[in-house]
Amino acid sequence: MAEGEDMQTFTSIMDALVRISTSMKNMEKELLCPVCQEMYKQPLVLPCTHNVCQACAREVLGQQGYIGHGGDPISEPTSPASTPSTRSPRLSRRTLPKPDRLDRLLKSGFGTYPGRKRGALHPQVIMFPCPTCQGDVELGERGLAGLFRNLTLERVVERYRQSVSVGGAILCQLCKPPPLEATKGCTECRATFCNECFKLFHPWGTQKAQHEPTLPTLSFRPKGLMCPDHKEEVTHYCKTCQRLVCQLCRVRRTHSGHKITPVLSAYQALKDKLTKSLTYILGNQDTVQTQICELEETVRHTEVSGQQAKEEVSQLVRGLGAVLEEKRASLLQAIEECQQERLTRLSTQLQEHRSLLDGSGLVGYAQEVLKETDQPCFVQAAKQLHNRIARATEALQTFRPAASSSFRHCQLDVGREMKLLTELNFLRVPEAPVIDTQRTFAYDQIFLCWRLPPHSPPAWHYTVEFRRTDVPAQPGPTRWQRREEVRGTSALLENPDTGSVYVLRVRGCNKAGYGEYSEDVHLHTPPAP
């Protein structure tokens, strides 16, 4: 009996571990930087509330041409383990400006420094292209130095790494090779130690001996969230600016007249809202699953419909191509017939002119006839010959080719067709109709008249919807009465209730679907017929 209970307990524990592991693995995509696609390291919160690694943000600003604005948002002490061999390999790939160079750049006109009057020069507006929302966000004059680090996100990343053992064990950063596994961490020293190295670097009786050891970690954070402007711990939340502020920020002119609350109040309010929203989501998992199934079905239907749409477009374009090919063959046939007819006429004229050459054709025959001495025979032969010679002489004197060599009359004007083909596009739904208030009225009957905007696609028919507004609202969505497939641009609603207020709207429909509704029009029926 005891063995059965132990097995049941073990099974429940293993199921819980599997659920936790699955949940953590599914959460991984929320912990990836949108720039480097690696887990966040020292993430910064942009004004658009999205996050990005500090090193990635510096690199993006460098690519945008901003120099000297990639300052560290939180001034952190150096670490005894801060050597090139122990820094993050991702950070070592980035070229960072040296501190003395930053000072020279700041004094040459970038940012502000003590002794310089604000507004002496126009401050440079630094725009950062957010990789998540694809929008340009303004960082202000101080650049990255004016942003908060997302310490909560860093803690979540660290817990995730520990839960899935990303990167294996954390090694001591002070040991001689081969390093031992780290057992302690120090926030003040910003390093991880084994037991022996911790004792060595924190000798008894020194200031370092007062450092409190922590669990070993690869990411050291300040103990509290510090104001990037004044390096003071934030204590309040400005609801107007949607930003955490310190005591010095409160007295500055920047937040004058703003609604500022203690950070504890903002913490409790946001935590309650988040808890309530999360509870609602977790309590409606069946609804989520149902909507997921509906979305998956919509995805499948979209794939099928998209393929059908492609086939329909391809078929229509092939039909246009077949019509064009048939027309091309017809036009080429007409040109061929015209060309052959002209060539025949020109060939006949060419032969006639060649017969006029000396010793050939008609001229030779005429010369031989002139040698005839028998008068009756000469008259008989020369009469027919004279007519031919006369026509040849006239043709010679008034020479003109029998046909033109130009085919300008066969040129095509395809400007209109090319424009139509260029403008060939998918059919759009009708735009929202415009109610004609001059012709719309309510008496014993309601007469509604409308028109489409000038450049709207045509509508095959319209749907008119109407309802009374002076009756108590029923629970649930607003119910409209409909009149479907109205032809034309007017509708007559018979027998309305007297002394009532009706609201009406109309929308058009064509092969592409239904368009937007018109603006609502309110009509008051008379108190009596």
Coordinates of C-alpha atoms in Angstrom, one line a residue:
M1 CA 0.0 0.0 0.0
A2 CA 2.8 2.3 0.9
E3 CA 4.7 1.4 -2.3
G4 CA 1.6 2.4 -4.3
E5 CA 1.3 5.8 -2.6
D6 CA 5.0 6.4 -3.1
M7 CA 4.7 5.5 -6.8
Q8 CA 1.7 7.8 -7.2
T9 CA 3.6 10.7 -5.5
F10 CA 6.6 10.1 -7.7
T11 CA 4.4 10.1 -10.8
S12 CA 2.7 13.4 -9.8
I13 CA 6.1 15.0 -9.2
M14 CA 7.4 13.8 -12.6
D15 CA 4.3 15.1 -14.3
A16 CA 4.7 18.5 -12.6
L17 CA 8.4 18.6 -13.7
V18 CA 7.4 17.8 -17.3
R19 CA 4.8 20.6 -17.3
I20 CA 7.3 23.1 -15.9
S21 CA 10.0 22.0 -18.4
T22 CA 7.5 22.3 -21.3
S23 CA 6.3 25.7 -20.1
M24 CA 9.9 27.0 -19.9
K25 CA 10.8 25.6 -23.3
N26 CA 7.7 27.3 -24.8
M27 CA 8.7 30.5 -23.2
E28 CA 12.1 30.6 -24.9
K29 CA 10.9 32.7 -27.9
E30 CA 9.9 35.4 -25.5
L31 CA 13.5 35.6 -24.2
L32 CA 15.3 36.1 -27.6
C33 CA 16.6 39.5 -28.6
P34 CA 15.0 40.5 -32.0
V35 CA 18.4 41.7 -33.3
C36 CA 20.9 38.9 -32.4
Q37 CA 18.3 36.1 -31.9
E38 CA 20.1 35.1 -28.7
M39 CA 18.9 35.3 -25.2
Y40 CA 18.8 38.8 -23.8
K41 CA 21.9 40.2 -22.1
Q42 CA 21.5 43.4 -20.2
P43 CA 18.2 44.2 -22.1
L44 CA 17.1 47.8 -22.4
V45 CA 13.5 49.0 -22.5
L46 CA 12.8 51.2 -25.5
P47 CA 10.2 54.0 -25.3
C48 CA 7.9 51.7 -27.3
T49 CA 8.1 49.1 -24.4
H50 CA 10.0 46.6 -26.5
N51 CA 13.4 45.2 -25.4
V52 CA 16.8 44.9 -27.1
C53 CA 20.2 43.9 -25.8
Q54 CA 22.4 46.8 -24.8
A55 CA 25.2 45.6 -27.1
C56 CA 22.8 45.2 -30.0
A57 CA 21.4 48.6 -29.4
R58 CA 24.9 50.1 -29.6
E59 CA 25.5 48.3 -32.8
V60 CA 22.3 49.4 -34.4
L61 CA 23.0 53.0 -33.5
G62 CA 26.5 52.7 -34.9
Q63 CA 25.0 51.4 -38.2
Q64 CA 22.6 54.4 -38.2
G65 CA 25.6 56.8 -38.0
Y66 CA 25.1 57.9 -34.4
I67 CA 28.4 58.1 -32.6
G68 CA 28.8 58.7 -28.9
H69 CA 25.2 57.9 -27.9
G70 CA 25.7 54.2 -27.0
G71 CA 26.6 54.9 -23.3
D72 CA 26.0 52.3 -20.7
P73 CA 22.6 53.1 -19.1
I74 CA 23.8 52.0 -15.7
S75 CA 27.3 52.8 -14.4
E76 CA 28.6 49.5 -13.1
P77 CA 31.9 48.8 -11.3
T78 CA 34.6 46.9 -13.0
S79 CA 35.1 43.2 -12.2
P80 CA 38.3 41.3 -11.4
A81 CA 37.2 38.9 -14.0
S82 CA 36.6 41.5 -16.7
T83 CA 39.2 40.3 -19.1
P84 CA 38.9 39.6 -22.8
S85 CA 38.9 35.9 -22.2
T86 CA 35.9 36.0 -19.8
R87 CA 33.7 38.6 -21.5
S88 CA 30.8 37.4 -23.6
P89 CA 31.9 36.3 -27.1
R90 CA 28.9 38.2 -28.5
L91 CA 30.1 41.5 -26.9
S92 CA 33.7 40.9 -28.1
R93 CA 32.5 41.0 -31.7
R94 CA 31.3 44.5 -31.4
T95 CA 33.6 47.5 -31.7
L96 CA 32.8 49.9 -28.8
P97 CA 34.1 53.5 -28.6
K98 CA 36.8 54.2 -26.0
P99 CA 35.9 56.4 -23.0
D100 CA 38.4 59.2 -24.0
R101 CA 37.0 59.2 -27.5
L102 CA 33.4 59.6 -26.1
D103 CA 34.6 62.5 -24.0
R104 CA 36.0 64.2 -27.0
L105 CA 32.9 63.6 -29.0
L106 CA 30.7 64.9 -26.2
K107 CA 32.7 68.1 -25.8
S108 CA 32.7 68.6 -29.6
G109 CA 29.0 69.0 -29.7
F110 CA 27.2 65.7 -28.9
G111 CA 25.0 65.5 -25.8
T112 CA 25.5 67.7 -22.8
Y113 CA 28.2 68.1 -20.2
P114 CA 28.7 70.2 -17.1
G115 CA 29.3 73.8 -18.0
R116 CA 27.5 73.7 -21.3
K117 CA 24.3 75.6 -21.6
R118 CA 21.3 73.5 -22.8
G119 CA 19.9 75.0 -25.9
A120 CA 23.1 76.7 -27.0
L121 CA 22.9 74.4 -30.0
H122 CA 20.0 72.4 -31.4
P123 CA 20.1 69.1 -29.5
Q124 CA 20.5 66.1 -31.8
V125 CA 17.3 63.9 -32.0
I126 CA 18.3 60.3 -31.8
M127 CA 15.9 57.9 -33.6
F128 CA 16.2 54.2 -32.9
P129 CA 14.6 51.7 -35.4
C130 CA 12.8 49.2 -33.2
P131 CA 13.3 45.8 -34.7
T132 CA 10.0 44.5 -33.1
C133 CA 7.4 47.1 -34.1
Q134 CA 9.4 48.3 -37.1
G135 CA 8.9 51.9 -36.0
D136 CA 11.4 54.7 -35.3
V137 CA 11.4 55.6 -31.6
E138 CA 13.0 58.8 -30.2
L139 CA 15.6 58.1 -27.5
G140 CA 16.1 61.7 -26.5
E141 CA 19.3 63.7 -26.3
R142 CA 21.1 61.2 -24.1
G143 CA 20.6 58.2 -26.3
L144 CA 20.9 54.8 -24.7
A145 CA 22.1 56.4 -21.5
G146 CA 18.5 57.5 -20.9
L147 CA 17.0 54.0 -21.0
F148 CA 16.2 51.6 -18.1
R149 CA 17.6 48.1 -18.0
N150 CA 14.9 45.4 -17.7
L151 CA 16.1 43.7 -14.6
T152 CA 13.0 41.6 -14.4
L153 CA 13.6 40.2 -17.8
E154 CA 17.2 39.5 -16.9
R155 CA 16.0 37.5 -13.8
V156 CA 13.6 35.5 -16.0
V157 CA 16.4 34.7 -18.5
E158 CA 18.7 33.6 -15.7
R159 CA 16.0 31.3 -14.2
Y160 CA 15.3 29.9 -17.7
R161 CA 19.0 29.1 -18.1
Q162 CA 19.1 27.4 -14.8
S163 CA 16.0 25.4 -15.5
V164 CA 17.1 24.0 -18.9
S165 CA 20.8 24.0 -18.2
V166 CA 21.7 26.3 -21.1
G167 CA 25.5 26.4 -21.5
G168 CA 26.2 23.8 -18.8
A169 CA 27.8 24.5 -15.5
I170 CA 29.0 28.0 -14.5
L171 CA 32.8 28.0 -14.1
C172 CA 34.9 30.1 -11.7
Q173 CA 36.3 33.1 -13.5
L174 CA 39.4 33.4 -11.3
C175 CA 40.8 29.9 -11.3
K176 CA 43.8 28.9 -13.2
P177 CA 43.1 26.5 -16.1
P178 CA 41.3 24.2 -15.8
P179 CA 38.7 26.3 -13.9
L180 CA 36.5 24.7 -11.2
E181 CA 32.8 24.9 -11.1
A182 CA 31.6 28.1 -9.5
T183 CA 29.8 27.9 -6.2
K184 CA 29.4 31.6 -5.4
G185 CA 28.9 34.9 -7.1
C186 CA 29.6 38.5 -6.0
T187 CA 27.5 41.4 -7.2
E188 CA 30.0 43.9 -6.0
C189 CA 32.9 42.2 -7.8
R190 CA 30.8 41.1 -10.7
A191 CA 32.4 37.7 -10.9
T192 CA 31.8 34.1 -10.0
F193 CA 34.1 32.1 -7.7
C194 CA 34.8 28.7 -6.5
N195 CA 35.1 28.3 -2.7
E196 CA 38.9 28.8 -2.6
C197 CA 38.9 31.8 -5.0
F198 CA 36.1 33.5 -3.1
K199 CA 38.2 33.3 0.1
L200 CA 41.3 34.5 -1.7
F201 CA 39.6 37.6 -3.2
H202 CA 37.6 38.3 0.0
P203 CA 40.3 38.1 2.7
W204 CA 39.1 38.4 6.3
G205 CA 39.4 41.8 7.8
T206 CA 39.1 43.8 4.5
Q207 CA 36.3 45.7 3.0
K208 CA 35.7 43.0 0.5
A209 CA 34.9 40.6 3.3
Q210 CA 31.7 42.5 3.8
H211 CA 30.5 41.5 0.3
E212 CA 27.5 39.2 0.4
P213 CA 27.9 36.0 -1.7
T214 CA 25.1 35.1 -4.2
L215 CA 24.4 32.2 -6.4
P216 CA 26.8 31.9 -9.4
T217 CA 25.5 33.7 -12.5
L218 CA 26.7 35.0 -15.8
S219 CA 24.8 38.2 -15.6
F220 CA 25.3 40.7 -12.7
R221 CA 22.7 43.3 -12.1
P222 CA 22.5 46.3 -9.8
K223 CA 20.6 45.7 -6.5
G224 CA 17.9 48.1 -7.6
L225 CA 16.6 49.9 -10.6
M226 CA 18.5 53.2 -10.9
C227 CA 17.4 56.4 -12.6
P228 CA 19.5 56.7 -15.8
D229 CA 19.5 60.5 -15.4
H230 CA 20.6 61.0 -11.8
K231 CA 21.9 57.5 -10.8
E232 CA 19.4 57.5 -7.9
E233 CA 17.1 54.6 -7.0
V234 CA 13.6 55.1 -8.5
T235 CA 10.9 55.7 -6.0
H236 CA 7.9 57.0 -8.0
Y237 CA 6.0 56.4 -11.2
C238 CA 4.9 59.2 -13.5
K239 CA 1.6 58.2 -15.0
T240 CA 1.7 61.1 -17.4
C241 CA 5.0 60.1 -19.0
Q242 CA 4.5 56.4 -18.3
R243 CA 8.0 56.3 -16.7
L244 CA 9.8 55.5 -13.4
V245 CA 11.3 58.5 -11.7
C246 CA 13.5 59.3 -8.8
Q247 CA 13.3 62.0 -6.1
L248 CA 15.3 64.4 -8.2
C249 CA 13.1 63.8 -11.2
R250 CA 10.1 64.8 -9.2
V251 CA 11.4 68.3 -8.5
R252 CA 12.6 68.9 -12.1
R253 CA 10.5 71.1 -14.5
T254 CA 10.1 68.1 -16.8
H255 CA 7.5 66.5 -14.6
S256 CA 5.9 69.7 -13.3
G257 CA 2.1 69.2 -13.0
H258 CA 2.3 65.5 -13.8
K259 CA 0.4 62.8 -12.0
I260 CA 3.1 61.0 -9.9
T261 CA 2.4 58.1 -7.6
P262 CA 4.7 56.0 -5.3
V263 CA 6.2 53.1 -7.1
L264 CA 4.5 50.7 -4.6
S265 CA 1.1 51.9 -5.7
A266 CA 2.0 51.5 -9.4
Y267 CA 3.5 48.1 -8.6
Q268 CA 0.3 46.9 -6.8
A269 CA -2.0 48.3 -9.5
L270 CA -0.1 46.8 -12.4
K271 CA 0.3 43.5 -10.5
D272 CA -3.4 43.3 -9.8
K273 CA -4.2 44.1 -13.5
L274 CA -1.7 41.5 -14.8
T275 CA -2.9 38.9 -12.3
K276 CA -6.5 39.5 -13.2
S277 CA -5.8 39.3 -17.0
L278 CA -3.7 36.2 -16.5
T279 CA -6.4 34.6 -14.3
Y280 CA -9.0 35.3 -17.0
I281 CA -6.8 33.7 -19.7
L282 CA -6.0 30.6 -17.6
G283 CA -9.7 30.3 -16.7
N284 CA -10.7 30.3 -20.3
Q285 CA -8.3 27.7 -21.7
D286 CA -11.2 25.9 -23.4
T287 CA -12.1 29.1 -25.3
V288 CA -8.4 29.6 -26.2
Q289 CA -8.3 26.0 -27.6
T290 CA -11.5 26.5 -29.5
Q291 CA -10.2 29.7 -31.1
I292 CA -6.9 28.0 -31.9
C293 CA -8.9 25.2 -33.7
E294 CA -10.8 27.9 -35.5
L295 CA -7.7 29.7 -36.5
E296 CA -6.1 26.5 -37.7
E297 CA -9.2 25.8 -39.8
T298 CA -9.0 29.4 -41.1
V299 CA -5.3 28.8 -42.1
R300 CA -6.2 25.6 -44.0
H301 CA -9.1 27.4 -45.7
T302 CA -6.9 30.3 -46.5
E303 CA -4.3 28.0 -48.1
V304 CA -7.0 26.3 -50.2
S305 CA -8.7 29.6 -51.2
G306 CA -5.4 31.2 -52.0
Q307 CA -4.6 28.3 -54.3
Q308 CA -8.0 28.5 -56.0
A309 CA -7.5 32.3 -56.5
K310 CA -4.2 31.7 -58.1
E311 CA -5.7 29.1 -60.5
E312 CA -8.5 31.5 -61.3
V313 CA -6.2 34.3 -62.1
S314 CA -3.9 32.1 -64.1
Q315 CA -6.9 30.8 -66.1
L316 CA -8.2 34.4 -66.8
V317 CA -4.7 35.6 -67.8
R318 CA -4.4 32.5 -70.1
G319 CA -7.8 33.4 -71.6
L320 CA -6.6 36.9 -72.3
G321 CA -3.5 35.5 -73.8
A322 CA -5.6 33.2 -76.1
V323 CA -7.7 36.2 -77.2
L324 CA -4.6 38.2 -77.9
E325 CA -3.0 35.3 -79.8
E326 CA -6.2 34.9 -81.9
K327 CA -6.3 38.6 -82.6
R328 CA -2.6 38.6 -83.5
A329 CA -3.1 35.8 -86.1
S330 CA -6.1 37.7 -87.6
L331 CA -4.1 40.9 -87.9
L332 CA -1.1 39.2 -89.4
Q333 CA -3.4 37.4 -91.9
A334 CA -4.9 40.8 -93.0
I335 CA -1.4 42.2 -93.5
E336 CA -0.3 39.2 -95.5
E337 CA -3.3 39.4 -97.9
C338 CA -2.7 43.2 -98.4
Q339 CA 1.0 42.5 -99.1
Q340 CA 0.3 39.8 -101.6
E341 CA -2.2 41.9 -103.5
R342 CA 0.3 44.8 -103.7
L343 CA 3.1 42.6 -104.8
T344 CA 1.0 41.1 -107.6
R345 CA 0.1 44.6 -108.9
L346 CA 3.7 45.8 -108.7
S347 CA 5.0 42.6 -110.4
T348 CA 2.6 43.1 -113.3
Q349 CA 3.7 46.7 -113.7
L350 CA 7.4 45.7 -113.5
Q351 CA 6.9 43.2 -116.3
E352 CA 5.2 45.8 -118.5
H353 CA 8.1 48.2 -118.0
R354 CA 10.7 45.6 -118.8
S355 CA 8.9 44.9 -122.1
L356 CA 9.6 48.5 -123.1
L357 CA 13.3 47.9 -123.2
D358 CA 15.1 48.0 -126.6
G359 CA 15.1 44.5 -128.3
S360 CA 12.8 42.9 -125.8
G361 CA 9.1 42.3 -125.3
L362 CA 6.7 44.8 -126.8
V363 CA 9.3 47.0 -128.4
G364 CA 10.9 44.1 -130.2
Y365 CA 7.6 42.9 -131.5
A366 CA 6.7 46.4 -132.7
Q367 CA 10.0 46.7 -134.6
E368 CA 9.3 43.4 -136.3
V369 CA 5.7 44.5 -137.3
L370 CA 7.1 47.7 -138.8
K371 CA 9.1 45.5 -141.3
E372 CA 5.8 44.2 -142.7
T373 CA 5.3 45.5 -146.3
D374 CA 1.9 43.9 -147.0
Q375 CA -0.4 46.8 -146.2
P376 CA -3.6 44.9 -145.3
C377 CA -1.7 42.6 -143.1
F378 CA 0.2 45.4 -141.4
V379 CA -3.1 47.3 -140.7
Q380 CA -4.6 44.2 -139.2
A381 CA -1.6 43.6 -136.9
A382 CA -0.7 47.2 -136.1
K383 CA -4.2 48.2 -135.0
Q384 CA -4.0 46.0 -131.8
L385 CA -0.3 46.8 -131.3
H386 CA -1.0 50.5 -131.5
N387 CA -3.4 50.4 -128.6
R388 CA -0.8 48.6 -126.4
I389 CA 1.9 50.9 -127.4
A390 CA -0.3 53.9 -126.6
R391 CA -1.1 52.6 -123.1
A392 CA 2.6 51.9 -122.6
T393 CA 3.5 55.4 -123.7
E394 CA 0.9 57.0 -121.4
A395 CA 2.2 54.9 -118.5
L396 CA 5.7 56.0 -119.3
Q397 CA 4.7 59.6 -119.3
T398 CA 2.6 59.5 -116.2
F399 CA 4.6 56.9 -114.2
R400 CA 3.4 56.0 -110.8
P401 CA 3.9 52.7 -108.9
A402 CA 0.8 50.5 -109.0
A403 CA 0.8 50.1 -105.2
S404 CA 2.3 51.9 -102.2
S405 CA 5.1 50.3 -100.2
S406 CA 3.9 51.8 -97.0
F407 CA 1.9 49.9 -94.4
R408 CA 1.1 52.8 -92.1
H409 CA -2.5 52.0 -92.2
C410 CA -1.7 48.7 -90.5
Q411 CA -0.3 50.4 -87.4
L412 CA -2.1 49.5 -84.1
D413 CA -3.0 52.0 -81.4
V414 CA -2.8 50.0 -78.2
G415 CA -2.5 52.9 -75.8
R416 CA -6.0 52.4 -74.4
E417 CA -5.5 48.6 -74.2
M418 CA -2.1 49.0 -72.6
K419 CA -3.6 51.3 -70.0
L420 CA -6.3 48.9 -69.3
L421 CA -3.8 46.0 -68.9
T422 CA -1.6 48.2 -66.7
E423 CA -4.6 49.1 -64.5
L424 CA -5.7 45.4 -64.4
N425 CA -6.1 44.6 -60.7
F426 CA -8.2 42.7 -58.3
L427 CA -11.8 43.8 -58.0
R428 CA -12.4 45.9 -54.9
V429 CA -15.5 46.0 -52.8
P430 CA -17.7 49.1 -53.1
E431 CA -16.8 52.1 -51.0
A432 CA -19.1 53.3 -48.2
P433 CA -22.2 54.9 -49.9
V434 CA -23.1 58.5 -49.2
I435 CA -26.6 59.2 -47.9
D436 CA -28.4 61.8 -50.0
T437 CA -30.0 63.8 -47.2
Q438 CA -31.8 66.1 -49.7
R439 CA -33.9 63.2 -51.0
T440 CA -34.2 61.1 -47.8
F441 CA -37.2 61.7 -45.6
A442 CA -39.6 60.0 -43.2
Y443 CA -43.4 60.4 -43.3
D444 CA -45.9 57.6 -43.4
Q445 CA -43.1 55.8 -45.2
I446 CA -39.3 56.1 -45.0
F447 CA -37.6 56.9 -48.3
L448 CA -33.8 56.3 -48.2
C449 CA -31.6 57.5 -51.1
W450 CA -27.8 57.2 -51.5
R451 CA -25.0 57.2 -54.0
L452 CA -21.5 55.8 -54.4
P453 CA -18.4 58.0 -54.2
P454 CA -17.1 59.0 -57.7
H455 CA -14.2 56.6 -57.9
S456 CA -15.8 53.7 -56.1
P457 CA -16.0 50.2 -57.7
P458 CA -19.6 49.4 -58.8
A459 CA -22.0 47.6 -56.6
W460 CA -24.3 44.8 -57.8
H461 CA -26.8 45.3 -55.1
Y462 CA -27.1 46.9 -51.7
T463 CA -28.2 45.9 -48.1
V464 CA -30.2 48.3 -46.1
E465 CA -30.3 48.0 -42.3
F466 CA -32.5 49.9 -39.9
R467 CA -33.6 49.8 -36.3
R468 CA -35.4 51.9 -33.7
T469 CA -33.3 53.8 -31.2
D470 CA -36.0 54.9 -28.8
V471 CA -36.6 51.4 -27.4
P472 CA -34.8 49.8 -24.4
A473 CA -31.6 48.0 -25.5
Q474 CA -31.7 44.3 -25.4
P475 CA -28.8 42.3 -23.9
G476 CA -26.2 41.1 -26.5
P477 CA -25.2 42.6 -29.8
T478 CA -27.3 45.3 -31.4
R479 CA -30.0 43.7 -33.7
W480 CA -30.7 45.3 -37.1
Q481 CA -33.5 44.6 -39.5
R482 CA -32.2 44.0 -43.0
R483 CA -33.5 44.3 -46.5
E484 CA -31.2 42.3 -48.8
E485 CA -30.3 42.6 -52.5
V486 CA -31.8 46.1 -53.0
R487 CA -31.4 47.1 -56.7
G488 CA -30.8 50.7 -57.5
T489 CA -29.8 53.5 -55.1
S490 CA -33.0 54.0 -53.1
A491 CA -35.2 52.0 -50.8
L492 CA -38.7 52.4 -49.5
L493 CA -39.5 51.2 -45.9
E494 CA -43.2 50.9 -45.5
N495 CA -45.4 51.1 -42.3
P496 CA -42.8 52.4 -39.8
D497 CA -43.9 53.1 -36.2
T498 CA -45.2 56.6 -35.7
G499 CA -43.4 58.9 -33.3
S500 CA -40.2 56.9 -33.4
V501 CA -36.6 57.5 -34.2
Y502 CA -35.0 55.2 -36.8
V503 CA -31.4 54.9 -37.6
L504 CA -30.5 53.6 -41.1
R505 CA -27.4 52.6 -42.9
V506 CA -26.5 50.9 -46.2
R507 CA -23.6 49.1 -47.8
G508 CA -22.9 47.8 -51.3
C509 CA -21.9 44.4 -52.5
N510 CA -20.2 43.0 -55.6
K511 CA -18.2 39.9 -56.5
A512 CA -15.4 40.9 -54.1
G513 CA -17.8 41.0 -51.2
Y514 CA -19.5 43.6 -49.0
G515 CA -18.1 47.1 -48.6
E516 CA -18.2 49.4 -45.6
Y517 CA -21.4 50.8 -44.1
S518 CA -22.5 54.3 -44.8
E519 CA -22.7 56.8 -42.0
D520 CA -25.8 56.3 -39.9
V521 CA -28.7 58.6 -40.6
H522 CA -31.4 59.2 -38.0
L523 CA -35.0 59.9 -39.1
H524 CA -37.9 60.8 -36.9
T525 CA -41.3 59.6 -38.0
P526 CA -44.3 61.9 -37.4
P527 CA -46.5 61.3 -34.3
A528 CA -49.5 60.4 -36.4
P529 CA -50.1 59.2 -40.0

